[in-house]
mmCIF file of C-alpha atoms in Angstrom:
data_model
loop_
_atom_site.group_PDB
_atom_site.id
_atom_site.type_symbol
_atom_site.label_atom_id
_atom_site.label_comp_id
_atom_site.label_asym_id
_atom_site.label_seq_id
_atom_site.Cartn_x
_atom_site.Cartn_y
_atom_site.Cartn_z
ATOM 1 C CA MET A 130 10.555 -10.272 -29.102
ATOM 2 C CA GLY A 131 7.250 -8.509 -27.898
ATOM 3 C CA THR A 132 5.213 -9.373 -25.223
ATOM 4 C CA ASP A 133 3.100 -11.417 -27.482
ATOM 5 C CA ASN A 134 5.756 -13.739 -28.067
ATOM 6 C CA LEU A 135 7.569 -14.412 -24.804
ATOM 7 C CA TYR A 136 6.976 -18.273 -24.425
ATOM 8 C CA PRO A 137 10.188 -19.473 -26.442
ATOM 9 C CA LYS A 138 12.168 -17.564 -23.865
ATOM 10 C CA ILE A 139 10.329 -19.559 -20.983
ATOM 11 C CA TYR A 140 11.423 -22.968 -22.499
ATOM 12 C CA ASN A 141 14.781 -21.589 -23.706
ATOM 13 C CA LEU A 142 17.545 -24.073 -22.415
ATOM 14 C CA SER A 143 19.883 -21.366 -21.609
ATOM 15 C CA ASN A 144 17.324 -19.486 -19.469
ATOM 16 C CA LEU A 145 16.258 -23.081 -17.926
ATOM 17 C CA ILE A 146 19.728 -23.656 -17.017
ATOM 18 C CA LEU A 147 20.077 -20.133 -15.282
ATOM 19 C CA ALA A 148 16.781 -20.698 -13.474
ATOM 20 C CA TYR A 149 17.970 -23.958 -12.127
ATOM 21 C CA ARG A 150 21.249 -22.425 -10.938
ATOM 22 C CA LYS A 151 19.167 -19.812 -8.993
ATOM 23 C CA ALA A 152 16.823 -22.423 -7.766
ATOM 24 C CA ARG A 153 19.635 -24.558 -6.250
ATOM 25 C CA LYS A 154 21.567 -21.559 -4.697
ATOM 26 C CA GLY A 155 22.041 -22.114 -1.019
ATOM 27 C CA LYS A 156 20.430 -25.493 -1.424
ATOM 28 C CA THR A 157 23.164 -27.663 -3.026
ATOM 29 C CA LYS A 158 23.102 -30.051 0.044
ATOM 30 C CA LYS A 159 19.477 -30.779 -0.006
ATOM 31 C CA LYS A 160 18.463 -34.155 -0.989
ATOM 32 C CA TYR A 161 15.965 -32.905 -3.458
ATOM 33 C CA VAL A 162 18.664 -30.838 -5.268
ATOM 34 C CA ILE A 163 21.184 -33.995 -5.218
ATOM 35 C CA GLU A 164 18.334 -36.273 -6.530
ATOM 36 C CA PHE A 165 17.529 -33.717 -9.386
ATOM 37 C CA GLU A 166 21.104 -33.409 -10.273
ATOM 38 C CA LYS A 167 21.584 -37.318 -10.714
ATOM 39 C CA ASP A 168 20.326 -37.010 -14.039
ATOM 40 C CA LEU A 169 20.443 -33.139 -14.664
ATOM 41 C CA ILE A 170 20.679 -32.912 -18.393
ATOM 42 C CA ASN A 171 17.758 -35.229 -18.877
ATOM 43 C CA ASN A 172 15.546 -33.724 -16.175
ATOM 44 C CA LEU A 173 16.080 -30.093 -17.653
ATOM 45 C CA LEU A 174 15.404 -31.509 -21.012
ATOM 46 C CA ASN A 175 12.428 -33.409 -20.017
ATOM 47 C CA LEU A 176 11.076 -29.948 -18.453
ATOM 48 C CA GLN A 177 11.793 -28.080 -21.787
ATOM 49 C CA GLY A 178 10.020 -30.741 -23.636
ATOM 50 C CA GLU A 179 6.827 -30.289 -21.177
ATOM 51 C CA LEU A 180 7.084 -26.745 -21.789
ATOM 52 C CA ILE A 181 7.144 -26.912 -25.491
ATOM 53 C CA ASN A 182 4.213 -29.373 -25.659
ATOM 54 C CA GLN A 183 2.206 -27.443 -23.117
ATOM 55 C CA THR A 184 2.068 -30.842 -20.891
ATOM 56 C CA TYR A 185 3.714 -29.319 -18.005
ATOM 57 C CA SER A 186 1.810 -29.705 -14.551
ATOM 58 C CA PRO A 187 3.078 -28.493 -11.243
ATOM 59 C CA LYS A 188 3.584 -31.171 -8.639
ATOM 60 C CA PRO A 189 1.386 -31.049 -5.171
ATOM 61 C CA LEU A 190 2.769 -28.191 -2.852
ATOM 62 C CA ASN A 191 4.654 -29.689 0.407
ATOM 63 C CA THR A 192 2.841 -27.619 3.127
ATOM 64 C CA PHE A 193 4.200 -27.296 6.666
ATOM 65 C CA ILE A 194 3.734 -24.852 9.684
ATOM 66 C CA LEU A 195 6.503 -22.662 10.669
ATOM 67 C CA ARG A 196 7.082 -20.847 13.973
ATOM 68 C CA ASP A 197 10.018 -18.774 13.783
ATOM 69 C CA PRO A 198 8.647 -17.234 16.137
ATOM 70 C CA LYS A 199 5.360 -15.962 14.252
ATOM 71 C CA THR A 200 3.387 -19.031 13.010
ATOM 72 C CA ARG A 201 3.095 -19.118 9.164
ATOM 73 C CA LYS A 202 1.666 -21.755 6.899
ATOM 74 C CA ILE A 203 4.433 -22.308 4.203
ATOM 75 C CA SER A 204 3.687 -24.256 0.963
ATOM 76 C CA LYS A 205 6.957 -25.051 -0.974
ATOM 77 C CA SER A 206 7.012 -26.284 -4.635
ATOM 78 C CA ALA A 207 8.870 -29.357 -5.845
ATOM 79 C CA PHE A 208 12.430 -28.317 -6.846
ATOM 80 C CA ARG A 209 11.392 -28.767 -10.598
ATOM 81 C CA ASP A 210 8.587 -26.458 -10.048
ATOM 82 C CA ARG A 211 10.876 -23.852 -8.537
ATOM 83 C CA ILE A 212 12.845 -23.718 -11.471
ATOM 84 C CA ILE A 213 9.690 -22.930 -13.733
ATOM 85 C CA HIS A 214 9.113 -19.990 -11.151
ATOM 86 C CA HIS A 215 12.634 -18.558 -11.606
ATOM 87 C CA VAL A 216 12.383 -18.610 -15.428
ATOM 88 C CA ILE A 217 9.149 -17.090 -15.352
ATOM 89 C CA VAL A 218 10.231 -14.111 -13.152
ATOM 90 C CA LYS A 219 13.227 -13.834 -15.257
ATOM 91 C CA VAL A 220 11.308 -13.347 -18.662
ATOM 92 C CA ILE A 221 8.539 -11.288 -17.242
ATOM 93 C CA GLY A 222 10.085 -9.585 -14.089
ATOM 94 C CA GLN A 223 11.841 -6.770 -15.946
ATOM 95 C CA ILE A 224 8.745 -5.924 -17.818
ATOM 96 C CA PHE A 225 6.887 -5.282 -14.653
ATOM 97 C CA ASP A 226 9.727 -3.986 -12.610
ATOM 98 C CA ARG A 227 10.154 -0.786 -14.969
ATOM 99 C CA THR A 228 6.586 -0.156 -13.866
ATOM 100 C CA PHE A 229 7.098 -0.397 -10.038
ATOM 101 C CA ILE A 230 7.254 3.078 -8.014
ATOM 102 C CA TYR A 231 10.624 3.702 -6.278
ATOM 103 C CA ASP A 232 9.570 3.016 -2.869
ATOM 104 C CA SER A 233 8.010 -0.685 -3.736
ATOM 105 C CA CYS A 234 10.804 -2.182 -1.635
ATOM 106 C CA ALA A 235 10.394 -5.862 -1.210
ATOM 107 C CA ASN A 236 11.890 -8.712 -3.597
ATOM 108 C CA ARG A 237 13.454 -6.119 -6.115
ATOM 109 C CA LYS A 238 17.272 -5.791 -6.931
ATOM 110 C CA GLY A 239 19.010 -3.000 -5.164
ATOM 111 C CA LYS A 240 15.998 -2.583 -2.665
ATOM 112 C CA GLY A 241 14.854 -4.653 0.443
ATOM 113 C CA ASN A 242 14.364 -3.862 4.253
ATOM 114 C CA LEU A 243 17.470 -1.910 4.876
ATOM 115 C CA PHE A 244 16.523 0.281 2.017
ATOM 116 C CA ALA A 245 13.043 0.730 3.443
ATOM 117 C CA LEU A 246 14.404 1.619 6.803
ATOM 118 C CA LYS A 247 16.964 4.205 5.188
ATOM 119 C CA ARG A 248 13.939 5.743 3.191
ATOM 120 C CA PHE A 249 11.640 5.809 6.080
ATOM 121 C CA CYS A 250 14.264 7.415 8.162
ATOM 122 C CA GLU A 251 14.935 9.999 5.633
ATOM 123 C CA PHE A 252 11.203 10.687 5.223
ATOM 124 C CA VAL A 253 10.785 11.237 9.064
ATOM 125 C CA ARG A 254 13.503 13.771 8.769
ATOM 126 C CA ARG A 255 11.694 15.684 6.020
ATOM 127 C CA VAL A 256 8.061 15.506 7.686
ATOM 128 C CA THR A 257 9.141 16.541 10.904
ATOM 129 C CA LYS A 258 11.847 19.109 9.418
ATOM 130 C CA ASN A 259 14.539 17.573 11.388
ATOM 131 C CA ASN A 260 12.417 16.786 14.535
ATOM 132 C CA THR A 261 11.152 20.514 15.123
ATOM 133 C CA ARG A 262 7.553 19.555 14.475
ATOM 134 C CA ILE A 263 5.111 16.776 15.360
ATOM 135 C CA ALA A 264 4.224 14.174 12.684
ATOM 136 C CA PHE A 265 2.153 11.138 12.430
ATOM 137 C CA CYS A 266 2.595 7.575 10.706
ATOM 138 C CA LEU A 267 -0.182 5.502 9.116
ATOM 139 C CA LYS A 268 1.300 2.075 9.788
ATOM 140 C CA ALA A 269 -0.879 -0.122 7.755
ATOM 141 C CA ASP A 270 -1.184 -3.997 6.894
ATOM 142 C CA ILE A 271 -3.262 -5.784 4.180
ATOM 143 C CA LYS A 272 -5.505 -8.621 6.177
ATOM 144 C CA HIS A 273 -4.540 -12.026 5.069
ATOM 145 C CA TYR A 274 -2.852 -10.597 1.853
ATOM 146 C CA PHE A 275 -1.333 -13.774 0.435
ATOM 147 C CA GLN A 276 -4.818 -15.775 1.108
ATOM 148 C CA GLU A 277 -6.721 -13.060 -0.455
ATOM 149 C CA VAL A 278 -5.251 -12.348 -3.699
ATOM 150 C CA ASN A 279 -7.839 -12.629 -6.504
ATOM 151 C CA HIS A 280 -6.572 -14.739 -9.333
ATOM 152 C CA LYS A 281 -9.007 -13.053 -11.888
ATOM 153 C CA THR A 282 -7.926 -9.547 -10.810
ATOM 154 C CA LEU A 283 -4.242 -10.649 -10.977
ATOM 155 C CA LEU A 284 -4.605 -12.096 -14.292
ATOM 156 C CA LYS A 285 -6.569 -9.007 -15.549
ATOM 157 C CA ILE A 286 -3.330 -6.931 -14.552
ATOM 158 C CA ILE A 287 -0.693 -9.397 -15.851
ATOM 159 C CA LYS A 288 -2.539 -9.449 -18.975
ATOM 160 C CA ARG A 289 -2.064 -5.609 -19.611
ATOM 161 C CA LYS A 290 1.457 -6.279 -20.093
ATOM 162 C CA ILE A 291 1.671 -9.823 -21.262
ATOM 163 C CA LYS A 292 0.012 -10.561 -24.748
ATOM 164 C CA ASP A 293 1.249 -14.330 -24.897
ATOM 165 C CA ASN A 294 -1.387 -16.427 -24.105
ATOM 166 C CA LYS A 295 0.972 -19.534 -23.558
ATOM 167 C CA VAL A 296 2.481 -17.548 -20.738
ATOM 168 C CA ILE A 297 -0.858 -16.729 -19.351
ATOM 169 C CA LEU A 298 -1.826 -20.322 -19.332
ATOM 170 C CA LEU A 299 1.403 -21.281 -17.386
ATOM 171 C CA ILE A 300 0.697 -18.771 -14.804
ATOM 172 C CA LYS A 301 -2.894 -20.152 -14.434
ATOM 173 C CA LYS A 302 -1.599 -23.682 -13.851
ATOM 174 C CA ILE A 303 0.906 -22.172 -10.939
ATOM 175 C CA LEU A 304 -1.951 -20.266 -9.318
ATOM 176 C CA LYS A 305 -4.624 -23.159 -9.761
ATOM 177 C CA ASN A 306 -1.897 -25.462 -7.938
ATOM 178 C CA TYR A 307 -2.540 -23.391 -4.823
ATOM 179 C CA GLU A 308 -6.485 -23.980 -5.033
ATOM 180 C CA LEU A 309 -5.951 -27.569 -5.606
ATOM 181 C CA ASN A 310 -3.398 -27.621 -2.533
ATOM 182 C CA GLU A 311 -5.737 -25.836 -0.233
ATOM 183 C CA LYS A 312 -8.982 -28.078 -1.367
ATOM 184 C CA SER A 313 -11.203 -25.283 -0.393
ATOM 185 C CA ASN A 314 -14.407 -24.051 -1.587
ATOM 186 C CA LEU A 315 -12.899 -20.586 -1.897
ATOM 187 C CA LYS A 316 -11.905 -20.908 -5.487
ATOM 188 C CA THR A 317 -9.742 -18.448 -7.667
ATOM 189 C CA LYS A 318 -7.732 -16.819 -4.775
ATOM 190 C CA GLY A 319 -4.632 -17.180 -2.632
ATOM 191 C CA MET A 320 -1.166 -17.671 -3.210
ATOM 192 C CA PRO A 321 1.217 -19.811 -1.321
ATOM 193 C CA LEU A 322 3.930 -18.417 1.061
ATOM 194 C CA GLY A 323 7.274 -19.829 -0.151
ATOM 195 C CA ASN A 324 6.936 -19.420 -3.878
ATOM 196 C CA LEU A 325 9.092 -16.948 -5.860
ATOM 197 C CA THR A 326 6.316 -16.308 -8.098
ATOM 198 C CA SER A 327 3.704 -15.499 -5.016
ATOM 199 C CA GLN A 328 6.609 -12.826 -4.015
ATOM 200 C CA PHE A 329 6.546 -11.504 -7.572
ATOM 201 C CA PHE A 330 3.027 -11.689 -7.994
ATOM 202 C CA ALA A 331 2.492 -9.636 -4.757
ATOM 203 C CA ASN A 332 4.443 -6.796 -6.006
ATOM 204 C CA VAL A 333 2.564 -6.905 -9.428
ATOM 205 C CA TYR A 334 -0.910 -6.961 -7.630
ATOM 206 C CA LEU A 335 -0.134 -4.046 -4.888
ATOM 207 C CA ASN A 336 1.413 -1.888 -7.793
ATOM 208 C CA GLU A 337 -2.218 -0.968 -8.285
ATOM 209 C CA LEU A 338 -2.246 0.482 -4.905
ATOM 210 C CA ASP A 339 0.955 2.091 -5.147
ATOM 211 C CA TYR A 340 -0.274 4.049 -8.082
ATOM 212 C CA PHE A 341 -3.520 5.088 -6.610
ATOM 213 C CA ILE A 342 -1.532 6.337 -3.591
ATOM 214 C CA LYS A 343 1.152 8.178 -5.651
ATOM 215 C CA HIS A 344 -0.661 9.374 -8.274
ATOM 216 C CA LYS A 345 -4.299 9.744 -7.265
ATOM 217 C CA LEU A 346 -4.051 10.756 -3.660
ATOM 218 C CA LYS A 347 -0.538 12.311 -4.466
ATOM 219 C CA ILE A 348 0.796 11.320 -1.348
ATOM 220 C CA LYS A 349 4.624 12.151 -0.917
ATOM 221 C CA TYR A 350 5.921 9.884 1.959
ATOM 222 C CA TYR A 351 4.620 6.430 1.439
ATOM 223 C CA ILE A 352 6.856 3.298 1.218
ATOM 224 C CA ARG A 353 5.539 -0.329 0.914
ATOM 225 C CA TYR A 354 7.429 -3.437 1.862
ATOM 226 C CA VAL A 355 5.201 -6.477 0.470
ATOM 227 C CA ASP A 356 1.729 -5.914 2.376
ATOM 228 C CA ASP A 357 3.149 -3.755 4.896
ATOM 229 C CA PHE A 358 3.262 -0.016 4.298
ATOM 230 C CA VAL A 359 3.750 3.158 5.910
ATOM 231 C CA ILE A 360 2.524 6.935 5.045
ATOM 232 C CA LEU A 361 3.993 9.892 7.007
ATOM 233 C CA ASN A 362 2.259 13.377 7.397
ATOM 234 C CA TYR A 363 2.276 16.133 9.787
ATOM 235 C CA SER A 364 -1.717 16.158 9.719
ATOM 236 C CA LYS A 365 -3.441 13.348 11.658
ATOM 237 C CA LEU A 366 -6.678 14.189 10.141
ATOM 238 C CA GLN A 367 -5.196 13.897 6.552
ATOM 239 C CA LEU A 368 -4.076 10.516 7.338
ATOM 240 C CA LYS A 369 -7.371 9.415 8.476
ATOM 241 C CA ILE A 370 -8.932 10.535 5.282
ATOM 242 C CA TRP A 371 -6.408 8.866 3.057
ATOM 243 C CA LYS A 372 -6.901 5.562 5.190
ATOM 244 C CA GLN A 373 -10.638 5.510 4.525
ATOM 245 C CA LYS A 374 -9.788 6.176 0.737
ATOM 246 C CA ILE A 375 -7.201 3.545 0.918
ATOM 247 C CA ASN A 376 -9.555 1.005 2.109
ATOM 248 C CA GLY A 377 -11.998 1.848 -0.072
ATOM 249 C CA PHE A 378 -9.807 1.373 -3.274
ATOM 250 C CA LEU A 379 -8.525 -1.922 -1.764
ATOM 251 C CA ARG A 380 -12.072 -3.270 -1.161
ATOM 252 C CA ASN A 381 -13.663 -2.318 -4.809
ATOM 253 C CA LYS A 382 -10.603 -2.754 -6.909
ATOM 254 C CA LEU A 383 -8.409 -5.542 -5.502
ATOM 255 C CA LYS A 384 -10.754 -7.401 -3.247
ATOM 256 C CA LEU A 385 -8.783 -6.912 -0.110
ATOM 257 C CA GLU A 386 -9.051 -4.714 3.173
ATOM 258 C CA LEU A 387 -6.800 -3.052 5.845
ATOM 259 C CA HIS A 388 -6.385 -5.343 8.829
ATOM 260 C CA PRO A 389 -8.604 -3.323 11.500
ATOM 261 C CA ASP A 390 -6.022 -4.121 14.525
ATOM 262 C CA LYS A 391 -2.581 -3.646 12.584
ATOM 263 C CA SER A 392 -3.517 -0.468 10.628
ATOM 264 C CA ARG A 393 -3.162 2.404 13.080
ATOM 265 C CA ILE A 394 -2.149 6.254 12.908
ATOM 266 C CA ILE A 395 0.724 6.637 15.494
ATOM 267 C CA PRO A 396 2.763 9.778 16.440
ATOM 268 C CA VAL A 397 6.253 9.490 15.223
ATOM 269 C CA PRO A 398 7.928 10.053 18.576
ATOM 270 C CA LYS A 399 6.143 6.876 20.089
ATOM 271 C CA GLY A 400 8.206 4.623 17.663
ATOM 272 C CA ILE A 401 7.046 3.058 14.470
ATOM 273 C CA ASN A 402 7.412 -0.792 13.797
ATOM 274 C CA PHE A 403 8.326 -1.155 10.410
ATOM 275 C CA VAL A 404 10.774 -3.827 8.291
ATOM 276 C CA GLY A 405 11.968 -5.526 11.692
ATOM 277 C CA PHE A 406 12.908 -2.404 13.625
ATOM 278 C CA ARG A 407 11.058 -0.049 15.975
ATOM 279 C CA ILE A 408 12.250 2.974 14.767
ATOM 280 C CA PHE A 409 12.884 6.462 16.727
ATOM 281 C CA TYR A 410 13.826 9.814 15.597
ATOM 282 C CA TYR A 411 17.403 9.268 16.984
ATOM 283 C CA TYR A 412 17.798 5.516 17.261
ATOM 284 C CA LYS A 413 16.375 2.195 16.179
ATOM 285 C CA LEU A 414 15.592 -1.021 17.999
ATOM 286 C CA LEU A 415 15.194 -4.553 16.764
ATOM 287 C CA ARG A 416 11.726 -5.733 17.403
ATOM 288 C CA ARG A 417 11.244 -8.595 19.814
ATOM 289 C CA ARG A 418 10.156 -10.902 17.126
ATOM 290 C CA ASN A 419 13.191 -10.481 15.384
ATOM 291 C CA ILE A 420 15.173 -11.060 18.820
ATOM 292 C CA LYS A 421 12.904 -13.982 19.688
ATOM 293 C CA SER A 422 13.675 -15.543 16.189
ATOM 294 C CA ILE A 423 17.543 -15.551 16.527
ATOM 295 C CA PHE A 424 17.377 -17.091 20.177
ATOM 296 C CA SER A 425 14.765 -19.843 18.718
ATOM 297 C CA ARG A 426 17.351 -20.917 16.045
ATOM 298 C CA ILE A 427 20.062 -21.065 18.435
ATOM 299 C CA HIS A 428 18.001 -23.254 20.717
ATOM 300 C CA LYS A 429 17.499 -25.561 17.699
ATOM 301 C CA TYR A 430 21.029 -25.435 16.904
ATOM 302 C CA THR A 431 21.866 -26.583 20.511
ATOM 303 C CA LYS A 432 19.714 -29.335 19.959
ATOM 304 C CA GLY A 433 21.238 -30.428 16.880
ATOM 305 C CA GLU A 434 18.491 -29.665 14.640
ATOM 306 C CA ILE A 435 20.463 -27.088 12.554
ATOM 307 C CA PRO A 436 24.006 -27.982 11.460
ATOM 308 C CA LYS A 437 26.937 -25.546 12.474
ATOM 309 C CA GLU A 438 27.404 -24.266 8.690
ATOM 310 C CA LYS A 439 23.820 -23.380 8.519
ATOM 311 C CA MET A 440 23.823 -21.600 11.893
ATOM 312 C CA LEU A 441 26.639 -19.513 11.073
ATOM 313 C CA GLU A 442 24.917 -18.421 7.769
ATOM 314 C CA ILE A 443 21.673 -17.589 9.678
ATOM 315 C CA PHE A 444 23.917 -15.635 11.978
ATOM 316 C CA GLN A 445 25.768 -13.682 9.231
ATOM 317 C CA GLY A 446 22.535 -12.492 7.667
ATOM 318 C CA TRP A 447 21.096 -11.567 11.169
ATOM 319 C CA HIS A 448 24.214 -9.669 12.307
ATOM 320 C CA ALA A 449 24.496 -7.742 9.072
ATOM 321 C CA TYR A 450 20.469 -6.537 9.597
ATOM 322 C CA ALA A 451 20.802 -6.087 13.681
ATOM 323 C CA LYS A 452 23.830 -3.984 13.393
ATOM 324 C CA TRP A 453 21.507 -1.047 12.142
ATOM 325 C CA ALA A 454 19.896 -1.132 15.085
ATOM 326 C CA GLU A 455 21.221 -0.258 18.940
ATOM 327 C CA SER A 456 22.147 -3.716 19.688
ATOM 328 C CA TYR A 457 25.724 -4.047 20.390
ATOM 329 C CA GLY A 458 25.008 -5.960 23.747
ATOM 330 C CA LEU A 459 22.506 -8.237 22.027
ATOM 331 C CA ARG A 460 25.063 -9.012 19.289
ATOM 332 C CA LYS A 461 27.697 -10.031 21.885
ATOM 333 C CA GLU A 462 25.230 -12.197 23.640
ATOM 334 C CA VAL A 463 24.071 -13.904 20.413
ATOM 335 C CA VAL A 464 27.665 -14.427 19.412
ATOM 336 C CA LYS A 465 28.267 -15.744 23.085
ATOM 337 C CA GLU A 466 25.304 -18.421 22.933
ATOM 338 C CA ILE A 467 26.517 -19.817 19.330
ATOM 339 C CA TYR A 468 30.076 -20.413 20.389
ATOM 340 C CA SER A 469 29.443 -21.728 23.745
ATOM 341 C CA SER A 470 27.111 -24.433 22.557
#
């Protein structure tokens, strides 16, 4: 089956069942999952019927503000729509993943923030020749990335690989749902934080930047994690030149720009903030934001806003992450706070 006939895979019942199982993972006690499962077979068959007849329409997004501790606007899709997101990513994901560069680290199997951390440390060793020469890092962030993704440009990129118009129309419906949710005059741009498809499309969109950096500029030491990326080099001047060229490419080709305050060239010995750590040559520290986040959740737990089972799950994930930094004392303190509550 070529990329011009993918739509039957989208409505294939086996794929919808797999997508449903992925969408419910870790959320089996949520009311919306329990409600969907009360009439599971009919709900899945109705979803399949809507896809076959092309009458499927996403429900309005549920938008709320999350302070954890950084303030973010999250827009969540209805559970039935999340099943659609999972099946889309399952069907077209591998087609695009094969085109992604090795050091595109977010939301990919076998990658992630710890993979990005290890690669960064490896690159630091190489560029500093085992800490025997000075080196610099361009630490860059794309301004308001998820709000600014241009739908027309994104669809153009997707259409290079996906020739099935029914799949394209389904993707358009998902993108359009965000516009309707925002009720904004700024049409045809933006993706909601909180959607699986947004995370996937974020990589598809910025794969264009990855290719420009790796193949046009031929930059060796580059790692990207969503809209956050680093470039290492021994020459500060070279990084300044690359920064200008990258910003030009983002503006001209992707309708984006580097964040003026968060995109700086920093000497490596000063420590680089990346994927939740402040990274020095011989050690790593957790970023303050990460520490505030776990204590914020403990506070909610003590107030009864987070159940014990969920808090232990949060702690396990945080602990697996935190142990990569110099954090022994902090981890002991966190354990004490949780179990004394």
